[in-house]
Amino acid sequence: LSRIERFAAAVSEAGMAAALIMNPPDVYYLSGTGQPCNLLVTPGGEPVLFARRYLDLARRASHVERVLPGAGFSAVAREARLGDGPLGMELDKVPAALVDRARRAFPDREIADCSGLLLAQRAVKDAGEVEAMRASVRLFDAVHAAMCEHIRPGIAEYELAAEVERALRRAGHDGVVFQRRWDAKLPMEGGIASGENLSTISRGPITVTGVGMGEAFPMGASRRRLERGDLVNIDLGLNRAGYHGDMARTYAVGELPDGIEPLAHACREIQDVAMGVIRPGVSCESVYEAAKAAAERVGVADVFQGYDDLHGPYIGHSIGLELDEPPVLGPGVAEPLREGMVLAVEPKLISPAFGAVNIEDDVVVTADGCELLGDLPRCLFAVGESGDVARIP
Amino acid sequence: LSRIERFAAAVSEAGMAAALIMNPPDVYYLSGTGQPCNLLVTPGGEPVLFARRYLDLARRASHVERVLPGAGFSAVAREARLGDGPLGMELDKVPAALVDRARRAFPDREIADCSGLLLAQRAVKDAGEVEAMRASVRLFDAVHAAMCEHIRPGIAEYELAAEVERALRRAGHDGVVFQRRWDAKLPMEGGIASGENLSTISRGPITVTGVGMGEAFPMGASRRRLERGDLVNIDLGLNRAGYHGDMARTYAVGELPDGIEPLAHACREIQDVAMGVIRPGVSCESVYEAAKAAAERVGVADVFQGYDDLHGPYIGHSIGLELDEPPVLGPGVAEPLREGMVLAVEPKLISPAFGAVNIEDDVVVTADGCELLGDLPRCLFAVGESGDVARIP
């Protein structure tokens, strides 16, 4: 069955009459075009792609046979032949004013959220998608090379960001990162943070966020200059051909500060435990619980995924056409893992006492476990002033 | 009156009981913090800032006195003392599912769109905002230098993008661009396009968009390599300290192609005419009409803002904390210009026959006209292989 056919079956099973898809990554996933379009998927009916702009380009890129012009919902309402049940829309993503307009075009019909159905389908990647994500994860090799080349005492976080972005663009990054959450925002080089910025958790989710260039966007690289003995963290969304990787590493400027080596060991141990648990049928929650138990066992529970009252309730999440896809590997998420899911696994130890130690890697769930999508050593790197790089552990 | 007091007056005048502001640039404008917060503005009542995360950081950055923790709407409903009338929310920006949750927290109250009220206030900049935007426009100097240094036969559009991004980051760009439209997306270096990509209008609004790295995001720089005699266009959002500039220039690779010089003259003439019309009290529409009449007079009406059935209905738009603010300088927009508005003025001539010629500059509306925010020559640049740069006209 095609992606659209499988989605139509889920729409039908959920009791919806049809789904109207507008969010660009969702439209791309189902129809094959990145042009702005509304895709009407009706169980038992032919899918219709309405090009909000650039009909010819949408037609050329999409495998959907019926492509019509139409920016508003009245064109959709004229074409739609709907049975009983609500009309699905992506209510987590489409602004309320637009959904209100759809309500007026379909006056007697309930509008229901169909994002969960589509995201559940998107969570399991096919072989081509896994290959695309492998290529995306490999973009981090360029990041790592840029970090090792430019991390020196005196360089500012934003100057490091400039080098990482340049390396990413030259390596084939799409230039933008897609996120599901409506108010999420990320520079191309993600969060670069050093020194005291490592433990200032700001604007984004509870992770190593950095503090940014100013209050208008207090996240990402700042004007802080690296000093000998600092730790530096980079955590970013990699996007190539629409598919994202999510990777993080920690670097030391010159020699490793005292007390960090055991934390690097602990971080790696937690990641090993989490990846050792991942296989089809295991619940998302139990991966988190295993990681948390490992953190307790190695004595870092108080700084695991944050500190004090800031502990991120996750050890990872699904990635794909968006960087922050469900499911989350966190407490209360009973959903079982399925073969073909691609997951970021990201233990981080954060504290004002030492900053942060963070490694994040991406795995695909296989028939009996999981497989790493990249081959960069999962360790902390100490970058000497002559450019020599030591690995810990 | 403070920004919050002026907004409260507008909310009251619109008959709303209060407004609940969630969109980060709006929250930043009113409260001074870029942390994720919900800001409740009640006419006659004290404003309350609810920190969705990181209470301490929100408190430290904001001038609002009453800052409470609270990620959901029930905290807001508990605090709110509302008179008659609907509750305003940013319905053009906040996803429907979140607004539905607000509806459940305020069960007997209508939710109305208050974005227009706030955007009308934001459209008029104070002196500090104009200075911030001047600094943002000056980021384009770094773009221009990078373009002149790297435009040579053989470089790919995405390699040029890498150099422009690096230059922008090093010059102090915030690393992200804020746009109002829910599905808008732009790489930091905006749209770089050359050769046949200049007239392939894709994904975004009707302008010079470029075709991108692939179908997942078919906009911006592509893998096409520049050839001698090409035109190259760059059009991008500049963001420094939260305030955006919007600038564009066209470059020739080596010598100027035949027939382009008169188009560069025409483009400049249209921009001069549009800027000559801008002053307080003039309608947005009449700026557009004057530009269009100028395009007709100089014989380029058929390629003005696009070609065939693709003609962008605008000559510019307001910019500020978001790149694509209202009002648009376009047909049917009767709104009068006001002193302190900052406007992008962007004539472009596009055709498959010659590609595109595009200049975009930003002006602030003064008491009796307008003033350019930058001082880069408003012309086309021909970049020779030895790095010499000629200006046309």
Coordinates of N, CA and C in Angstrom, one line a residue, chain B residues 49-239:
Chain B
L49 N 2.5 38.1 33.5 CA 3.4 37.3 32.6 C 3.5 35.9 33.2
F50 N 3.0 34.9 32.5 CA 3.1 33.5 32.9 C 4.2 32.8 32.2
A51 N 5.2 32.4 32.9 CA 6.4 31.8 32.3 C 6.0 30.3 32.0
R52 N 6.0 30.0 30.7 CA 5.7 28.6 30.4 C 6.9 27.7 30.8
R53 N 8.1 28.3 30.8 CA 9.3 27.7 31.3 C 10.2 28.7 31.8
Y54 N 11.2 28.4 32.7 CA 12.3 29.2 33.1 C 11.8 30.6 33.7
L55 N 11.1 30.4 34.8 CA 10.5 31.6 35.5 C 11.6 32.6 35.9
D56 N 12.7 32.1 36.4 CA 13.7 33.1 36.8 C 14.3 33.9 35.7
L57 N 14.5 33.3 34.5 CA 15.0 34.0 33.4 C 14.0 35.0 32.9
A58 N 12.7 34.6 32.9 CA 11.7 35.5 32.4 C 11.6 36.7 33.3
R59 N 11.7 36.5 34.6 CA 11.6 37.5 35.6 C 12.8 38.5 35.4
R60 N 13.9 38.0 35.2 CA 15.1 38.8 35.1 C 15.0 39.7 33.9
A61 N 14.5 39.1 32.8 CA 14.5 39.9 31.5 C 13.3 40.9 31.4
S62 N 12.2 40.6 32.0 CA 11.0 41.4 31.8 C 10.9 42.5 32.7
H63 N 10.3 43.6 32.2 CA 9.9 44.7 33.1 C 8.5 44.6 33.7
V64 N 7.8 43.5 33.3 CA 6.5 43.2 33.9 C 6.7 42.8 35.3
E65 N 5.9 43.4 36.2 CA 6.2 43.2 37.7 C 5.6 41.8 38.1
R66 N 4.5 41.5 37.6 CA 3.8 40.3 38.1 C 4.2 39.1 37.1
V67 N 5.1 38.3 37.5 CA 5.5 37.1 36.7 C 5.3 35.9 37.5
L68 N 4.4 35.0 36.9 CA 4.1 33.8 37.6 C 4.5 32.5 36.8
P69 N 4.6 31.4 37.5 CA 4.9 30.2 36.7 C 3.5 29.7 36.1
G70 N 3.6 29.0 35.0 CA 2.3 28.4 34.5 C 2.4 28.2 33.0
A71 N 2.3 26.9 32.6 CA 2.4 26.5 31.2 C 1.1 26.4 30.6
G72 N 0.1 26.1 31.4 CA -1.3 25.9 30.8 C -2.2 27.1 30.9
F73 N -3.4 26.9 30.4 CA -4.4 28.0 30.5 C -5.1 28.1 31.8
S74 N -5.1 27.0 32.6 CA -5.8 27.0 33.8 C -5.2 28.0 34.8
A75 N -3.9 28.1 34.8 CA -3.2 29.2 35.6 C -3.7 30.6 35.2
V76 N -3.8 30.8 33.9 CA -4.3 32.1 33.4 C -5.7 32.3 33.9
A77 N -6.6 31.3 33.7 CA -8.0 31.4 34.1 C -8.1 31.7 35.5
R78 N -7.3 31.1 36.4 CA -7.4 31.4 37.8 C -7.1 32.8 38.2
E79 N -6.1 33.4 37.4 CA -5.7 34.8 37.7 C -6.6 35.8 37.1
A80 N -7.2 35.5 36.0 CA -7.9 36.5 35.2 C -9.1 37.0 35.9
R81 N -9.2 38.3 35.9 CA -10.5 39.0 36.3 C -11.0 39.8 35.1
L82 N -11.9 39.1 34.4 CA -12.3 39.7 33.1 C -13.7 40.3 33.1
G83 N -13.8 41.4 32.5 CA -15.1 42.0 32.2 C -15.8 41.4 31.0
D84 N -16.8 42.1 30.5 CA -17.5 41.5 29.3 C -16.6 41.6 28.1
G85 N -16.9 40.7 27.1 CA -16.3 40.8 25.9 C -15.4 39.5 25.7
P86 N -15.0 39.4 24.4 CA -14.2 38.2 24.1 C -12.7 38.3 24.6
L87 N -12.1 37.1 24.7 CA -10.6 37.1 25.0 C -9.9 37.1 23.7
G88 N -8.9 38.0 23.6 CA -8.1 38.1 22.4 C -7.0 37.1 22.4
M89 N -6.7 36.4 21.3 CA -5.5 35.6 21.1 C -5.0 35.8 19.7
E90 N -3.8 35.4 19.5 CA -3.2 35.6 18.1 C -3.6 34.4 17.2
L91 N -4.8 34.5 16.7 CA -5.4 33.4 16.0 C -4.7 33.1 14.6
D92 N -3.9 34.1 14.1 CA -3.2 33.8 12.9 C -1.9 33.0 13.1
K93 N -1.6 32.8 14.4 CA -0.2 32.2 14.7 C -0.4 31.0 15.6
V94 N -1.2 31.1 16.6 CA -1.3 30.0 17.6 C -2.1 28.8 17.0
P95 N -1.6 27.6 17.1 CA -2.3 26.5 16.5 C -3.7 26.3 17.1
A96 N -4.6 25.7 16.2 CA -6.0 25.5 16.6 C -6.1 24.7 17.9
A97 N -5.3 23.7 18.0 CA -5.4 22.8 19.2 C -5.2 23.6 20.5
L98 N -4.2 24.5 20.5 CA -3.9 25.3 21.7 C -5.1 26.3 21.9
V99 N -5.6 26.9 20.9 CA -6.8 27.8 21.1 C -8.0 27.0 21.6
D100 N -8.1 25.8 21.1 CA -9.2 24.9 21.7 C -9.1 24.7 23.1
R101 N -7.8 24.5 23.6 CA -7.6 24.3 25.0 C -7.9 25.6 25.8
A102 N -7.6 26.7 25.2 CA -7.9 28.0 25.8 C -9.5 28.1 25.9
R103 N -10.2 27.7 24.9 CA -11.6 27.7 24.9 C -12.2 26.9 26.1
R104 N -11.5 25.8 26.4 CA -12.0 24.9 27.5 C -11.7 25.6 28.8
A105 N -10.6 26.3 28.9 CA -10.3 27.0 30.2 C -11.1 28.2 30.4
F106 N -11.7 28.8 29.3 CA -12.6 30.0 29.4 C -13.9 29.6 28.7
P107 N -14.7 28.7 29.4 CA -15.7 28.0 28.7 C -16.8 28.8 28.1
D108 N -17.2 29.9 28.7 CA -18.3 30.7 28.2 C -17.9 32.0 27.5
R109 N -16.7 32.0 27.1 CA -16.1 33.2 26.5 C -15.7 33.0 25.1
E110 N -16.1 34.0 24.3 CA -15.7 33.9 22.9 C -14.1 34.2 22.8
I111 N -13.4 33.6 21.9 CA -12.0 33.9 21.6 C -12.0 34.6 20.3
A112 N -11.4 35.8 20.3 CA -11.3 36.7 19.1 C -9.9 36.9 18.7
D113 N -9.6 37.3 17.5 CA -8.3 37.5 17.0 C -7.8 38.9 17.4
C114 N -6.7 39.0 18.2 CA -6.2 40.3 18.5 C -4.9 40.6 17.8
S115 N -4.5 39.8 16.8 CA -3.2 40.0 16.2 C -3.2 41.3 15.4
G116 N -4.3 41.7 14.8 CA -4.4 42.9 14.0 C -4.1 44.2 14.9
L117 N -4.7 44.1 16.1 CA -4.5 45.3 17.0 C -3.0 45.4 17.4
L118 N -2.3 44.3 17.7 CA -1.0 44.4 18.1 C 0.0 44.7 16.9
L119 N -0.3 44.1 15.8 CA 0.5 44.4 14.6 C 0.4 45.8 14.2
A120 N -0.8 46.4 14.3 CA -1.0 47.8 14.0 C -0.1 48.7 14.9
Q121 N 0.0 48.3 16.1 CA 0.8 49.1 17.1 C 2.3 48.8 16.8
R122 N 2.7 47.6 16.5 CA 4.1 47.3 16.2 C 4.5 47.9 14.9
A123 N 3.6 48.2 14.0 CA 4.0 48.8 12.7 C 4.7 50.1 12.8
V124 N 4.4 50.9 13.9 CA 5.0 52.2 14.1 C 6.2 52.0 15.1
K125 N 7.4 52.2 14.6 CA 8.6 51.9 15.4 C 9.0 53.2 16.2
D126 N 9.5 53.0 17.4 CA 10.1 54.1 18.2 C 11.5 54.3 17.7
A127 N 12.2 55.3 18.3 CA 13.5 55.7 17.8 C 14.5 54.5 18.1
G128 N 14.3 53.8 19.2 CA 15.2 52.7 19.5 C 15.1 51.6 18.5
E129 N 13.8 51.3 18.2 CA 13.6 50.3 17.2 C 14.2 50.6 15.8
V130 N 14.1 51.9 15.4 CA 14.6 52.3 14.1 C 16.1 52.1 14.1
E131 N 16.8 52.5 15.3 CA 18.2 52.3 15.4 C 18.6 50.8 15.3
A132 N 17.8 50.0 15.9 CA 18.0 48.5 15.9 C 18.0 48.1 14.4
M133 N 17.0 48.6 13.7 CA 16.8 48.1 12.3 C 17.9 48.7 11.4
R134 N 18.4 49.9 11.7 CA 19.5 50.4 11.0 C 20.7 49.4 11.1
A135 N 21.0 49.0 12.4 CA 22.1 48.0 12.6 C 21.8 46.7 11.8
S136 N 20.6 46.3 11.8 CA 20.3 45.1 11.1 C 20.5 45.2 9.6
V137 N 20.0 46.4 9.0 CA 20.3 46.6 7.6 C 21.8 46.6 7.3
R138 N 22.5 47.2 8.2 CA 24.0 47.2 8.0 C 24.6 45.8 7.9
L139 N 23.9 44.8 8.4 CA 24.5 43.4 8.2 C 24.6 43.1 6.7
F140 N 23.8 43.8 5.9 CA 24.0 43.5 4.5 C 25.3 43.9 3.9
D141 N 26.0 44.8 4.6 CA 27.4 45.2 4.1 C 28.2 43.9 4.1
A142 N 28.1 43.0 5.1 CA 28.9 41.8 5.1 C 28.4 40.8 4.0
V143 N 27.1 40.8 3.7 CA 26.6 40.0 2.6 C 27.2 40.5 1.3
H144 N 27.2 41.8 1.1 CA 27.7 42.3 -0.2 C 29.2 42.0 -0.3
A145 N 30.0 42.2 0.8 CA 31.4 41.9 0.7 C 31.6 40.4 0.4
A146 N 30.8 39.5 1.0 CA 31.0 38.1 0.7 C 30.6 37.8 -0.7
M147 N 29.5 38.4 -1.2 CA 29.1 38.2 -2.6 C 30.2 38.6 -3.6
C148 N 30.8 39.8 -3.3 CA 31.8 40.3 -4.2 C 33.1 39.4 -4.2
E149 N 33.4 38.9 -3.0 CA 34.6 38.1 -2.8 C 34.4 36.7 -3.5
H150 N 33.2 36.2 -3.4 CA 33.0 34.8 -3.8 C 32.3 34.5 -5.1
I151 N 31.7 35.5 -5.7 CA 31.0 35.3 -7.0 C 32.1 35.2 -8.1
R152 N 32.2 33.9 -8.6 CA 33.1 33.6 -9.6 C 32.5 32.5 -10.4
P153 N 32.9 32.4 -11.7 CA 32.4 31.2 -12.5 C 32.8 29.9 -11.7
G154 N 31.9 29.0 -11.6 CA 32.3 27.7 -11.0 C 31.7 27.5 -9.6
I155 N 31.5 28.5 -8.8 CA 31.0 28.3 -7.5 C 29.5 28.0 -7.6
A156 N 29.1 27.0 -6.7 CA 27.7 26.7 -6.7 C 26.9 27.6 -5.8
E157 N 25.6 27.8 -6.1 CA 24.8 28.6 -5.3 C 24.9 28.3 -3.8
Y158 N 24.9 27.0 -3.4 CA 24.9 26.6 -2.0 C 26.3 26.9 -1.4
E159 N 27.4 26.9 -2.2 CA 28.7 27.3 -1.7 C 28.7 28.8 -1.4
L160 N 28.1 29.6 -2.3 CA 27.9 31.0 -2.0 C 27.1 31.2 -0.8
A161 N 26.0 30.5 -0.6 CA 25.2 30.6 0.6 C 26.0 30.3 1.9
A162 N 26.9 29.3 1.8 CA 27.8 29.0 3.0 C 28.6 30.2 3.4
E163 N 29.2 30.9 2.3 CA 30.0 32.1 2.6 C 29.2 33.3 3.2
V164 N 28.0 33.4 2.6 CA 27.1 34.5 3.1 C 26.7 34.3 4.5
E165 N 26.3 33.0 4.8 CA 25.9 32.7 6.2 C 27.0 33.0 7.2
R166 N 28.2 32.5 6.8 CA 29.3 32.7 7.7 C 29.6 34.2 8.0
A167 N 29.5 35.0 6.9 CA 29.7 36.4 7.0 C 28.7 37.0 7.9
L168 N 27.4 36.6 7.7 CA 26.3 37.2 8.5 C 26.5 36.8 10.0
R169 N 26.8 35.6 10.3 CA 27.0 35.1 11.7 C 28.1 35.9 12.3
R170 N 29.2 36.1 11.6 CA 30.3 36.8 12.2 C 30.0 38.3 12.4
A171 N 29.1 38.8 11.5 CA 28.7 40.2 11.7 C 27.7 40.4 12.8
G172 N 27.2 39.3 13.4 CA 26.3 39.5 14.5 C 24.8 39.2 14.3
H173 N 24.5 38.5 13.2 CA 23.2 38.0 12.9 C 22.7 37.1 14.1
D174 N 21.5 37.2 14.5 CA 20.9 36.3 15.6 C 20.9 34.8 15.2
G175 N 21.0 34.5 14.0 CA 21.1 33.1 13.6 C 19.7 32.5 13.2
V176 N 18.7 33.2 13.5 CA 17.3 32.8 13.1 C 16.6 34.0 12.5
V177 N 15.5 33.7 11.7 CA 14.7 34.8 11.1 C 13.3 34.5 11.6
F178 N 12.6 35.5 12.0 CA 11.2 35.3 12.4 C 10.3 35.8 11.3
Q179 N 9.3 34.9 11.0 CA 8.3 35.3 10.0 C 6.9 35.1 10.6
R180 N 5.9 35.9 10.2 CA 4.6 35.8 10.8 C 3.8 34.6 10.2
R181 N 3.9 34.4 8.9 CA 3.1 33.4 8.2 C 3.5 32.0 8.7
W182 N 2.5 31.3 9.0 CA 2.7 30.0 9.8 C 3.6 29.0 9.0
D183 N 3.5 29.0 7.7 CA 4.3 28.0 6.9 C 5.5 28.6 6.2
A184 N 5.8 29.9 6.6 CA 7.0 30.5 5.9 C 8.2 29.9 6.5
K185 N 9.3 29.9 5.7 CA 10.6 29.3 6.1 C 11.6 29.9 5.2
L186 N 12.8 30.3 5.8 CA 13.8 30.9 5.0 C 15.1 30.6 5.6
P187 N 16.1 30.1 4.7 CA 17.4 30.0 5.2 C 18.0 31.3 5.6
M188 N 19.0 31.3 6.4 CA 19.6 32.6 6.9 C 20.1 33.4 5.8
E189 N 20.6 32.8 4.7 CA 21.0 33.6 3.6 C 19.9 33.9 2.6
G190 N 18.7 33.6 3.0 CA 17.5 33.9 2.1 C 17.5 33.1 0.9
G191 N 17.1 33.8 -0.2 CA 17.0 33.1 -1.5 C 18.2 33.6 -2.3
I192 N 19.1 32.6 -2.7 CA 20.1 32.9 -3.7 C 19.7 32.1 -4.9
A193 N 19.7 32.8 -6.0 CA 19.3 32.2 -7.3 C 20.1 32.7 -8.4
S194 N 20.3 31.9 -9.4 CA 21.1 32.3 -10.6 C 20.5 31.6 -11.8
G195 N 20.9 32.2 -13.0 CA 20.6 31.6 -14.3 C 19.1 31.3 -14.4
E196 N 18.7 30.1 -14.8 CA 17.3 29.7 -15.0 C 16.5 29.7 -13.7
N197 N 17.3 29.6 -12.6 CA 16.6 29.6 -11.2 C 16.0 30.9 -10.9
L198 N 16.4 32.0 -11.5 CA 15.9 33.3 -11.2 C 14.5 33.5 -11.5
S199 N 14.0 32.8 -12.5 CA 12.6 32.9 -12.9 C 11.8 31.7 -12.6
T200 N 12.3 30.8 -11.9 CA 11.5 29.6 -11.4 C 11.0 30.0 -10.0
I201 N 9.7 30.5 -9.9 CA 9.2 31.0 -8.7 C 8.6 29.8 -7.9
S202 N 9.1 29.5 -6.7 CA 8.9 28.2 -6.1 C 8.6 28.4 -4.6
R203 N 7.7 27.7 -4.1 CA 7.3 27.5 -2.7 C 6.9 28.8 -1.9
G204 N 7.7 29.9 -2.0 CA 7.4 31.1 -1.2 C 6.4 32.0 -2.0
P205 N 6.4 33.3 -1.5 CA 5.6 34.3 -2.2 C 6.2 34.5 -3.6
I206 N 5.4 35.3 -4.5 CA 5.9 35.5 -5.8 C 7.0 36.5 -5.8
T207 N 8.2 36.0 -5.9 CA 9.4 36.8 -5.8 C 10.5 36.0 -6.4
V208 N 11.8 36.4 -6.3 CA 12.9 35.5 -6.7 C 13.2 34.6 -5.6
T209 N 12.8 33.3 -5.7 CA 12.8 32.4 -4.5 C 14.0 31.5 -4.6
G210 N 14.5 31.2 -5.8 CA 15.5 30.1 -5.9 C 14.7 28.8 -5.8
V211 N 15.4 27.7 -6.1 CA 14.7 26.4 -6.2 C 15.2 25.4 -5.1
G212 N 16.2 25.8 -4.3 CA 16.6 25.0 -3.2 C 17.4 23.7 -3.5
M213 N 17.7 23.0 -2.4 CA 18.6 21.8 -2.5 C 17.8 20.5 -2.9
G214 N 16.5 20.6 -2.9 CA 15.8 19.4 -3.3 C 14.3 19.7 -3.0
E215 N 13.5 18.7 -3.3 CA 12.0 18.9 -3.3 C 11.5 19.1 -1.9
A216 N 12.1 18.6 -0.9 CA 11.6 18.8 0.5 C 11.5 20.3 0.9
F217 N 12.4 21.1 0.4 CA 12.4 22.5 0.6 C 12.8 23.2 -0.7
P218 N 11.9 23.4 -1.6 CA 12.4 23.8 -3.0 C 12.5 25.3 -3.1
M219 N 13.4 25.9 -2.3 CA 13.5 27.3 -2.2 C 14.9 27.6 -1.7
G220 N 15.5 28.7 -2.1 CA 16.8 29.1 -1.7 C 17.9 28.6 -2.6
A221 N 19.1 28.6 -2.1 CA 20.3 28.2 -2.9 C 20.2 26.7 -3.4
S222 N 20.6 26.5 -4.6 CA 20.6 25.1 -5.2 C 22.1 24.7 -5.5
R223 N 22.2 23.5 -6.1 CA 23.5 23.0 -6.5 C 24.0 23.6 -7.8
R224 N 23.2 24.5 -8.4 CA 23.7 25.0 -9.7 C 25.0 25.8 -9.6
R225 N 25.9 25.7 -10.5 CA 27.1 26.4 -10.5 C 27.1 27.6 -11.4
L226 N 27.6 28.7 -10.9 CA 27.6 30.0 -11.7 C 28.4 29.8 -12.9
E227 N 28.0 30.5 -14.0 CA 28.7 30.6 -15.2 C 29.0 32.0 -15.6
R228 N 30.0 32.3 -16.3 CA 30.3 33.6 -16.8 C 29.1 34.2 -17.5
G229 N 28.7 35.4 -17.2 CA 27.6 36.0 -17.9 C 26.3 35.8 -17.2
D230 N 26.3 35.0 -16.1 CA 25.0 34.8 -15.3 C 24.7 36.0 -14.5
L231 N 23.4 36.1 -14.2 CA 23.0 37.0 -13.1 C 22.8 36.2 -11.8
V232 N 23.1 36.7 -10.7 CA 22.8 36.1 -9.4 C 22.0 37.1 -8.5
N233 N 21.0 36.6 -7.8 CA 20.2 37.4 -6.9 C 20.3 36.9 -5.5
I234 N 20.4 37.8 -4.6 CA 20.3 37.5 -3.1 C 19.2 38.4 -2.5
D235 N 18.3 37.8 -1.8 CA 17.2 38.5 -1.1 C 17.0 37.8 0.2
L236 N 17.2 38.5 1.3 CA 17.2 37.8 2.6 C 16.7 38.7 3.8
G237 N 16.4 38.0 4.8 CA 16.0 38.6 6.1 C 17.2 38.7 6.9
L238 N 17.5 39.9 7.4 CA 18.6 40.2 8.3 C 18.1 40.4 9.7
N239 N 18.6 39.7 10.7 CA 18.1 39.8 12.0 C 19.2 40.0 13.0

